[in-house]
PDB file of C-alpha atoms in Angstrom:
ATOM      1  CA  GLY D  13     120.166  94.733  84.678  1.00  0.00           C
ATOM      2  CA  ALA D  14     116.811  92.891  84.589  1.00  0.00           C
ATOM      3  CA  VAL D  15     114.615  95.921  84.055  1.00  0.00           C
ATOM      4  CA  VAL D  16     110.942  95.568  83.238  1.00  0.00           C
ATOM      5  CA  SER D  17     108.842  98.454  81.993  1.00  0.00           C
ATOM      6  CA  GLN D  18     105.096  98.922  81.646  1.00  0.00           C
ATOM      7  CA  HIS D  19     103.127 101.302  79.516  1.00  0.00           C
ATOM      8  CA  PRO D  20     101.059 103.214  80.233  1.00  0.00           C
ATOM      9  CA  SER D  21     101.662 103.913  83.910  1.00  0.00           C
ATOM     10  CA  TRP D  22      98.076 105.018  84.293  1.00  0.00           C
ATOM     11  CA  VAL D  23      95.005 105.048  82.094  1.00  0.00           C
ATOM     12  CA  ILE D  24      91.446 106.265  82.430  1.00  0.00           C
ATOM     13  CA  CYS D  25      88.841 104.903  80.066  1.00  0.00           C
ATOM     14  CA  LYS D  26      85.099 104.816  79.581  1.00  0.00           C
ATOM     15  CA  SER D  27      83.053 101.763  80.418  1.00  0.00           C
ATOM     16  CA  GLY D  28      82.766  99.413  77.452  1.00  0.00           C
ATOM     17  CA  THR D  29      86.060 100.318  75.832  1.00  0.00           C
ATOM     18  CA  SER D  30      89.162  98.136  75.628  1.00  0.00           C
ATOM     19  CA  VAL D  31      92.531  98.982  77.088  1.00  0.00           C
ATOM     20  CA  LYS D  32      95.918  97.512  76.213  1.00  0.00           C
ATOM     21  CA  ILE D  33      98.798  97.419  78.675  1.00  0.00           C
ATOM     22  CA  GLU D  34     102.331  96.612  77.527  1.00  0.00           C
ATOM     23  CA  CYS D  35     105.030  94.874  79.516  1.00  0.00           C
ATOM     24  CA  ARG D  36     108.595  94.891  78.215  1.00  0.00           C
ATOM     25  CA  SER D  37     111.795  93.301  79.434  1.00  0.00           C
ATOM     26  CA  LEU D  38     114.392  95.915  78.527  1.00  0.00           C
ATOM     27  CA  ASP D  39     117.707  94.136  78.919  1.00  0.00           C
ATOM     28  CA  PHE D  40     116.951  90.445  78.814  1.00  0.00           C
ATOM     29  CA  GLN D  41     114.785  88.015  76.925  1.00  0.00           C
ATOM     30  CA  ALA D  42     111.867  86.689  78.895  1.00  0.00           C
ATOM     31  CA  THR D  43     110.268  83.476  77.735  1.00  0.00           C
ATOM     32  CA  THR D  44     107.819  83.741  80.605  1.00  0.00           C
ATOM     33  CA  MET D  45     105.990  86.780  81.889  1.00  0.00           C
ATOM     34  CA  PHE D  46     103.330  87.050  84.534  1.00  0.00           C
ATOM     35  CA  TRP D  47     100.364  89.354  85.015  1.00  0.00           C
ATOM     36  CA  TYR D  48      99.127  90.282  88.462  1.00  0.00           C
ATOM     37  CA  ARG D  49      96.242  92.322  89.721  1.00  0.00           C
ATOM     38  CA  GLN D  50      96.287  94.267  92.956  1.00  0.00           C
ATOM     39  CA  PHE D  51      93.213  95.771  94.535  1.00  0.00           C
ATOM     40  CA  PRO D  52      93.621  98.676  96.970  1.00  0.00           C
ATOM     41  CA  LYS D  53      95.214  97.617 100.225  1.00  0.00           C
ATOM     42  CA  GLN D  54      95.451  94.009  99.061  1.00  0.00           C
ATOM     43  CA  SER D  55      98.143  91.673  97.898  1.00  0.00           C
ATOM     44  CA  LEU D  56      99.076  90.710  94.375  1.00  0.00           C
ATOM     45  CA  MET D  57      96.974  88.036  92.765  1.00  0.00           C
ATOM     46  CA  LEU D  58      98.358  86.138  89.812  1.00  0.00           C
ATOM     47  CA  MET D  59      96.057  86.419  86.827  1.00  0.00           C
ATOM     48  CA  ALA D  60      97.954  84.511  84.176  1.00  0.00           C
ATOM     49  CA  THR D  61     101.287  83.191  83.023  1.00  0.00           C
ATOM     50  CA  SER D  62     102.336  84.300  79.588  1.00  0.00           C
ATOM     51  CA  ASN D  63     104.689  82.150  77.533  1.00  0.00           C
ATOM     52  CA  GLU D  64     106.278  83.430  74.362  1.00  0.00           C
ATOM     53  CA  GLY D  65     104.743  81.879  71.298  1.00  0.00           C
ATOM     54  CA  SER D  66     102.013  79.981  73.076  1.00  0.00           C
ATOM     55  CA  LYS D  67      98.693  80.583  74.759  1.00  0.00           C
ATOM     56  CA  ALA D  68      98.653  82.087  78.206  1.00  0.00           C
ATOM     57  CA  THR D  69      97.719  79.997  81.225  1.00  0.00           C
ATOM     58  CA  TYR D  70      95.024  81.665  83.283  1.00  0.00           C
ATOM     59  CA  GLU D  71      94.430  81.221  86.978  1.00  0.00           C
ATOM     60  CA  GLN D  72      91.139  79.891  88.174  1.00  0.00           C
ATOM     61  CA  GLY D  73      88.431  82.516  88.127  1.00  0.00           C
ATOM     62  CA  VAL D  74      90.140  84.788  85.596  1.00  0.00           C
ATOM     63  CA  GLU D  75      88.115  85.262  82.415  1.00  0.00           C
ATOM     64  CA  LYS D  76      90.387  84.621  79.456  1.00  0.00           C
ATOM     65  CA  ASP D  77      88.006  86.365  77.074  1.00  0.00           C
ATOM     66  CA  LYS D  78      87.985  89.402  79.315  1.00  0.00           C
ATOM     67  CA  PHE D  79      91.726  89.632  79.833  1.00  0.00           C
ATOM     68  CA  LEU D  80      93.485  88.871  76.564  1.00  0.00           C
ATOM     69  CA  ILE D  81      97.184  88.162  76.827  1.00  0.00           C
ATOM     70  CA  ASN D  82      99.612  88.100  73.936  1.00  0.00           C
ATOM     71  CA  HIS D  83     103.298  87.277  74.232  1.00  0.00           C
ATOM     72  CA  ALA D  84     104.446  87.613  70.655  1.00  0.00           C
ATOM     73  CA  SER D  85     108.126  88.275  71.287  1.00  0.00           C
ATOM     74  CA  LEU D  86     110.758  87.514  73.887  1.00  0.00           C
ATOM     75  CA  THR D  87     110.620  91.059  75.219  1.00  0.00           C
ATOM     76  CA  LEU D  88     106.956  92.020  75.004  1.00  0.00           C
ATOM     77  CA  SER D  89     103.738  90.794  76.546  1.00  0.00           C
ATOM     78  CA  THR D  90     100.448  92.656  76.347  1.00  0.00           C
ATOM     79  CA  LEU D  91      97.320  92.523  78.462  1.00  0.00           C
ATOM     80  CA  THR D  92      94.116  93.784  76.892  1.00  0.00           C
ATOM     81  CA  VAL D  93      91.165  94.409  79.146  1.00  0.00           C
ATOM     82  CA  THR D  94      88.178  94.054  76.832  1.00  0.00           C
ATOM     83  CA  SER D  95      84.871  95.854  77.347  1.00  0.00           C
ATOM     84  CA  ALA D  96      86.173  97.326  80.571  1.00  0.00           C
ATOM     85  CA  HIS D  97      83.804  98.027  83.442  1.00  0.00           C
ATOM     86  CA  PRO D  98      84.315  99.931  86.693  1.00  0.00           C
ATOM     87  CA  GLU D  99      84.960  96.686  88.572  1.00  0.00           C
ATOM     88  CA  ASP D 100      88.024  96.159  86.364  1.00  0.00           C
ATOM     89  CA  SER D 101      89.607  99.246  87.871  1.00  0.00           C
ATOM     90  CA  SER D 102      92.752  98.079  89.584  1.00  0.00           C
ATOM     91  CA  PHE D 103      96.531  98.167  89.624  1.00  0.00           C
ATOM     92  CA  TYR D 104      97.987  95.737  87.100  1.00  0.00           C
ATOM     93  CA  ILE D 105     101.588  94.610  87.499  1.00  0.00           C
ATOM     94  CA  CYS D 106     103.617  92.452  85.184  1.00  0.00           C
ATOM     95  CA  SER D 107     106.786  90.556  85.857  1.00  0.00           C
ATOM     96  CA  ALA D 108     109.325  88.643  83.826  1.00  0.00           C
ATOM     97  CA  ARG D 109     111.395  85.644  84.705  1.00  0.00           C
ATOM     98  CA  GLN D 110     115.115  85.426  84.244  1.00  0.00           C
ATOM     99  CA  PRO D 111     116.241  83.725  81.079  1.00  0.00           C
ATOM    100  CA  GLU D 112     117.287  80.103  81.087  1.00  0.00           C
ATOM    101  CA  GLY D 113     120.282  79.507  83.276  1.00  0.00           C
ATOM    102  CA  GLY D 114     119.336  82.164  85.776  1.00  0.00           C
ATOM    103  CA  PRO D 115     117.925  81.490  89.243  1.00  0.00           C
ATOM    104  CA  SER D 116     114.520  79.928  88.980  1.00  0.00           C
ATOM    105  CA  HIS D 117     111.444  81.556  90.484  1.00  0.00           C
ATOM    106  CA  GLU D 118     113.035  84.977  90.476  1.00  0.00           C
ATOM    107  CA  GLN D 119     110.788  87.493  88.813  1.00  0.00           C
ATOM    108  CA  PHE D 120     111.477  91.101  87.985  1.00  0.00           C
ATOM    109  CA  PHE D 121     108.524  93.418  88.309  1.00  0.00           C
ATOM    110  CA  GLY D 122     107.334  96.318  86.252  1.00  0.00           C
ATOM    111  CA  PRO D 123     106.230  99.569  87.883  1.00  0.00           C
ATOM    112  CA  GLY D 124     102.536  98.795  87.424  1.00  0.00           C
ATOM    113  CA  THR D 125      99.628 100.331  85.513  1.00  0.00           C
ATOM    114  CA  ARG D 126      96.763 102.033  87.271  1.00  0.00           C
ATOM    115  CA  LEU D 127      93.525 101.438  85.348  1.00  0.00           C
ATOM    116  CA  THR D 128      90.451 103.486  86.163  1.00  0.00           C
ATOM    117  CA  VAL D 129      87.229 102.720  84.323  1.00  0.00           C
ATOM    118  CA  LEU D 130      84.566 105.386  84.491  1.00  0.00           C
TER     119      LEU D 130
ATOM    120  CA  ALA E  23      99.981  74.343  97.009  1.00  0.00           C
ATOM    121  CA  GLN E  24     102.140  76.956  98.603  1.00  0.00           C
ATOM    122  CA  SER E  25     100.836  79.713 100.860  1.00  0.00           C
ATOM    123  CA  VAL E  26     102.263  82.633 102.790  1.00  0.00           C
ATOM    124  CA  THR E  27     101.054  84.209 105.998  1.00  0.00           C
ATOM    125  CA  GLN E  28     102.044  87.652 107.173  1.00  0.00           C
ATOM    126  CA  PRO E  29     100.267  87.910 110.506  1.00  0.00           C
ATOM    127  CA  ASP E  30     100.762  91.639 110.999  1.00  0.00           C
ATOM    128  CA  ILE E  31      98.683  93.924 108.772  1.00  0.00           C
ATOM    129  CA  HIS E  32     100.156  97.098 110.236  1.00  0.00           C
ATOM    130  CA  ILE E  33     103.271  97.771 112.267  1.00  0.00           C
ATOM    131  CA  THR E  34     104.360 101.113 113.675  1.00  0.00           C
ATOM    132  CA  VAL E  35     107.907 101.667 114.891  1.00  0.00           C
ATOM    133  CA  SER E  36     109.843 104.699 115.956  1.00  0.00           C
ATOM    134  CA  GLU E  37     112.610 105.959 113.741  1.00  0.00           C
ATOM    135  CA  GLY E  38     115.873 104.390 114.845  1.00  0.00           C
ATOM    136  CA  ALA E  39     114.175 101.410 116.458  1.00  0.00           C
ATOM    137  CA  SER E  40     114.642  97.860 115.295  1.00  0.00           C
ATOM    138  CA  LEU E  41     112.140  96.107 113.064  1.00  0.00           C
ATOM    139  CA  GLU E  42     111.000  92.558 112.516  1.00  0.00           C
ATOM    140  CA  LEU E  43     108.299  91.611 110.024  1.00  0.00           C
ATOM    141  CA  ARG E  44     107.002  88.098 110.273  1.00  0.00           C
ATOM    142  CA  CYS E  45     106.455  85.665 107.445  1.00  0.00           C
ATOM    143  CA  ASN E  46     105.403  82.028 107.617  1.00  0.00           C
ATOM    144  CA  TYR E  47     105.111  79.835 104.584  1.00  0.00           C
ATOM    145  CA  SER E  48     103.693  76.507 103.617  1.00  0.00           C
ATOM    146  CA  TYR E  49     105.351  74.531 100.871  1.00  0.00           C
ATOM    147  CA  GLY E  50     106.104  70.859 100.492  1.00  0.00           C
ATOM    148  CA  ALA E  51     109.571  71.177  99.027  1.00  0.00           C
ATOM    149  CA  THR E  52     112.544  73.461  99.533  1.00  0.00           C
ATOM    150  CA  PRO E  53     111.113  76.941  99.151  1.00  0.00           C
ATOM    151  CA  TYR E  54     112.415  79.902  97.252  1.00  0.00           C
ATOM    152  CA  LEU E  55     111.669  82.880  99.480  1.00  0.00           C
ATOM    153  CA  PHE E  56     111.533  86.580  98.749  1.00  0.00           C
ATOM    154  CA  TRP E  57     110.829  89.884 100.417  1.00  0.00           C
ATOM    155  CA  TYR E  58     109.596  92.803  98.329  1.00  0.00           C
ATOM    156  CA  VAL E  59     108.827  96.391  99.233  1.00  0.00           C
ATOM    157  CA  GLN E  60     106.182  98.528  97.576  1.00  0.00           C
ATOM    158  CA  SER E  61     105.718 102.262  97.949  1.00  0.00           C
ATOM    159  CA  PRO E  62     102.241 103.689  97.248  1.00  0.00           C
ATOM    160  CA  GLY E  63     101.369 103.519  93.557  1.00  0.00           C
ATOM    161  CA  GLN E  64     104.641 101.836  92.689  1.00  0.00           C
ATOM    162  CA  GLY E  65     105.758  98.406  91.595  1.00  0.00           C
ATOM    163  CA  LEU E  66     107.680  95.925  93.685  1.00  0.00           C
ATOM    164  CA  GLN E  67     111.319  96.194  94.605  1.00  0.00           C
ATOM    165  CA  LEU E  68     113.200  93.079  95.648  1.00  0.00           C
ATOM    166  CA  LEU E  69     114.818  93.442  99.064  1.00  0.00           C
ATOM    167  CA  LEU E  70     116.350  90.000  99.341  1.00  0.00           C
ATOM    168  CA  LYS E  71     115.909  86.375  98.413  1.00  0.00           C
ATOM    169  CA  TYR E  72     116.734  82.915  99.695  1.00  0.00           C
ATOM    170  CA  PHE E  73     117.354  79.992  97.417  1.00  0.00           C
ATOM    171  CA  SER E  74     119.804  77.826  99.369  1.00  0.00           C
ATOM    172  CA  GLY E  75     122.927  77.997 101.508  1.00  0.00           C
ATOM    173  CA  ASP E  76     123.418  80.385 104.394  1.00  0.00           C
ATOM    174  CA  THR E  77     120.094  80.827 106.148  1.00  0.00           C
ATOM    175  CA  LEU E  78     120.830  84.450 107.070  1.00  0.00           C
ATOM    176  CA  VAL E  79     120.390  86.540 103.964  1.00  0.00           C
ATOM    177  CA  GLN E  80     121.540  90.107 103.527  1.00  0.00           C
ATOM    178  CA  GLY E  81     119.601  92.438 101.299  1.00  0.00           C
ATOM    179  CA  ILE E  82     119.498  96.018 100.176  1.00  0.00           C
ATOM    180  CA  LYS E  83     118.832  99.043 102.374  1.00  0.00           C
ATOM    181  CA  GLY E  84     120.222  97.309 105.458  1.00  0.00           C
ATOM    182  CA  PHE E  85     117.588  94.563 105.578  1.00  0.00           C
ATOM    183  CA  GLU E  86     118.253  90.954 106.408  1.00  0.00           C
ATOM    184  CA  ALA E  87     116.106  87.847 106.749  1.00  0.00           C
ATOM    185  CA  GLU E  88     116.607  84.482 108.357  1.00  0.00           C
ATOM    186  CA  PHE E  89     115.239  81.242 106.958  1.00  0.00           C
ATOM    187  CA  LYS E  90     114.184  78.834 109.676  1.00  0.00           C
ATOM    188  CA  ARG E  91     113.028  75.574 108.201  1.00  0.00           C
ATOM    189  CA  SER E  92     111.862  74.153 111.531  1.00  0.00           C
ATOM    190  CA  GLN E  93     109.522  77.093 111.993  1.00  0.00           C
ATOM    191  CA  SER E  94     108.632  77.557 108.318  1.00  0.00           C
ATOM    192  CA  SER E  95     109.526  81.188 108.740  1.00  0.00           C
ATOM    193  CA  PHE E  96     111.422  83.847 106.840  1.00  0.00           C
ATOM    194  CA  ASN E  97     111.270  86.962 109.009  1.00  0.00           C
ATOM    195  CA  LEU E  98     112.608  90.280 107.798  1.00  0.00           C
ATOM    196  CA  ARG E  99     114.706  92.421 110.112  1.00  0.00           C
ATOM    197  CA  LYS E 100     116.394  95.786 110.192  1.00  0.00           C
ATOM    198  CA  PRO E 101     118.385  97.043 113.183  1.00  0.00           C
ATOM    199  CA  SER E 102     117.521 100.718 112.791  1.00  0.00           C
ATOM    200  CA  VAL E 103     114.529 101.939 110.827  1.00  0.00           C
ATOM    201  CA  HIS E 104     114.593 105.137 108.789  1.00  0.00           C
ATOM    202  CA  TRP E 105     111.548 107.248 107.938  1.00  0.00           C
ATOM    203  CA  SER E 106     112.051 106.328 104.284  1.00  0.00           C
ATOM    204  CA  ASP E 107     111.382 102.674 105.123  1.00  0.00           C
ATOM    205  CA  ALA E 108     107.671 103.418 105.508  1.00  0.00           C
ATOM    206  CA  ALA E 109     106.012 101.284 102.839  1.00  0.00           C
ATOM    207  CA  GLU E 110     104.257  97.972 102.382  1.00  0.00           C
ATOM    208  CA  TYR E 111     106.282  94.786 102.585  1.00  0.00           C
ATOM    209  CA  PHE E 112     105.397  91.519 100.916  1.00  0.00           C
ATOM    210  CA  CYS E 113     106.804  88.089 101.593  1.00  0.00           C
ATOM    211  CA  ALA E 114     106.564  85.594  98.737  1.00  0.00           C
ATOM    212  CA  VAL E 115     107.299  81.928  98.202  1.00  0.00           C
ATOM    213  CA  GLY E 116     108.218  80.469  94.838  1.00  0.00           C
ATOM    214  CA  GLY E 117     107.270  77.020  93.794  1.00  0.00           C
ATOM    215  CA  GLY E 118     105.722  75.290  90.837  1.00  0.00           C
ATOM    216  CA  ASN E 119     106.939  78.121  88.606  1.00  0.00           C
ATOM    217  CA  LYS E 120     104.765  80.640  90.428  1.00  0.00           C
ATOM    218  CA  LEU E 121     105.136  83.188  93.166  1.00  0.00           C
ATOM    219  CA  VAL E 122     102.571  83.337  95.932  1.00  0.00           C
ATOM    220  CA  PHE E 123     102.436  86.497  97.984  1.00  0.00           C
ATOM    221  CA  GLY E 124     101.429  87.146 101.525  1.00  0.00           C
ATOM    222  CA  ALA E 125      98.826  89.772 102.315  1.00  0.00           C
ATOM    223  CA  GLY E 126     101.488  92.357 103.094  1.00  0.00           C
ATOM    224  CA  THR E 127     102.495  94.354 106.143  1.00  0.00           C
ATOM    225  CA  ILE E 128     102.216  98.122 106.153  1.00  0.00           C
ATOM    226  CA  LEU E 129     105.084  99.731 108.023  1.00  0.00           C
ATOM    227  CA  ARG E 130     104.593 103.128 109.562  1.00  0.00           C
ATOM    228  CA  VAL E 131     107.560 104.998 111.001  1.00  0.00           C
ATOM    229  CA  LYS E 132     106.990 107.644 113.639  1.00  0.00           C
ATOM    230  CA  SER E 133     109.514 110.346 114.377  1.00  0.00           C
TER     231      SER E 133
END
């Protein structure tokens, strides 16, 4: 159980276009999802916390107008990279927290999305 | 705020040898501690976790970790490493509804 999927697994786009990445919890309802960014040979950096039905909470230094997050249902959160530029190229990973009553702070991670902006 | 230090960027061990990856954390309250493994281009797989109770935690793939509060450490161990264990390992501490990751340790296994 506790499977999280991401789509697409990789995407290549032209500079200036927007890209949407989906994160789904397949077998549980996730009121909270998280979006991370990982640069090559670096650790995961939390970008934002996504709560179902409310606005996402962004970490300091993350542009909310650049990285649009929508968590419209209990099983789906989306990250849209708007007007992408080469410096946005990275590995984006989402995670979902266990539903209420499960162990706190335990997150289940998706397989990641490799974004390359040309 | 919580923080995690993994002092070793790279570690190379021979296949069949024992392994210990170090992790030190900083957190004001009782920590929730995790070890994840990541293969190149892949997401994270949970190896083991500590929430409370027995300080020696068993995980998947023959890994274990020991929580030592006095040393603020949560080191990962495996008695005999297999070539398939080559990957990057991340220690993480949970607190304040967030996970904070260490910088990671890349494990290389030589035959």
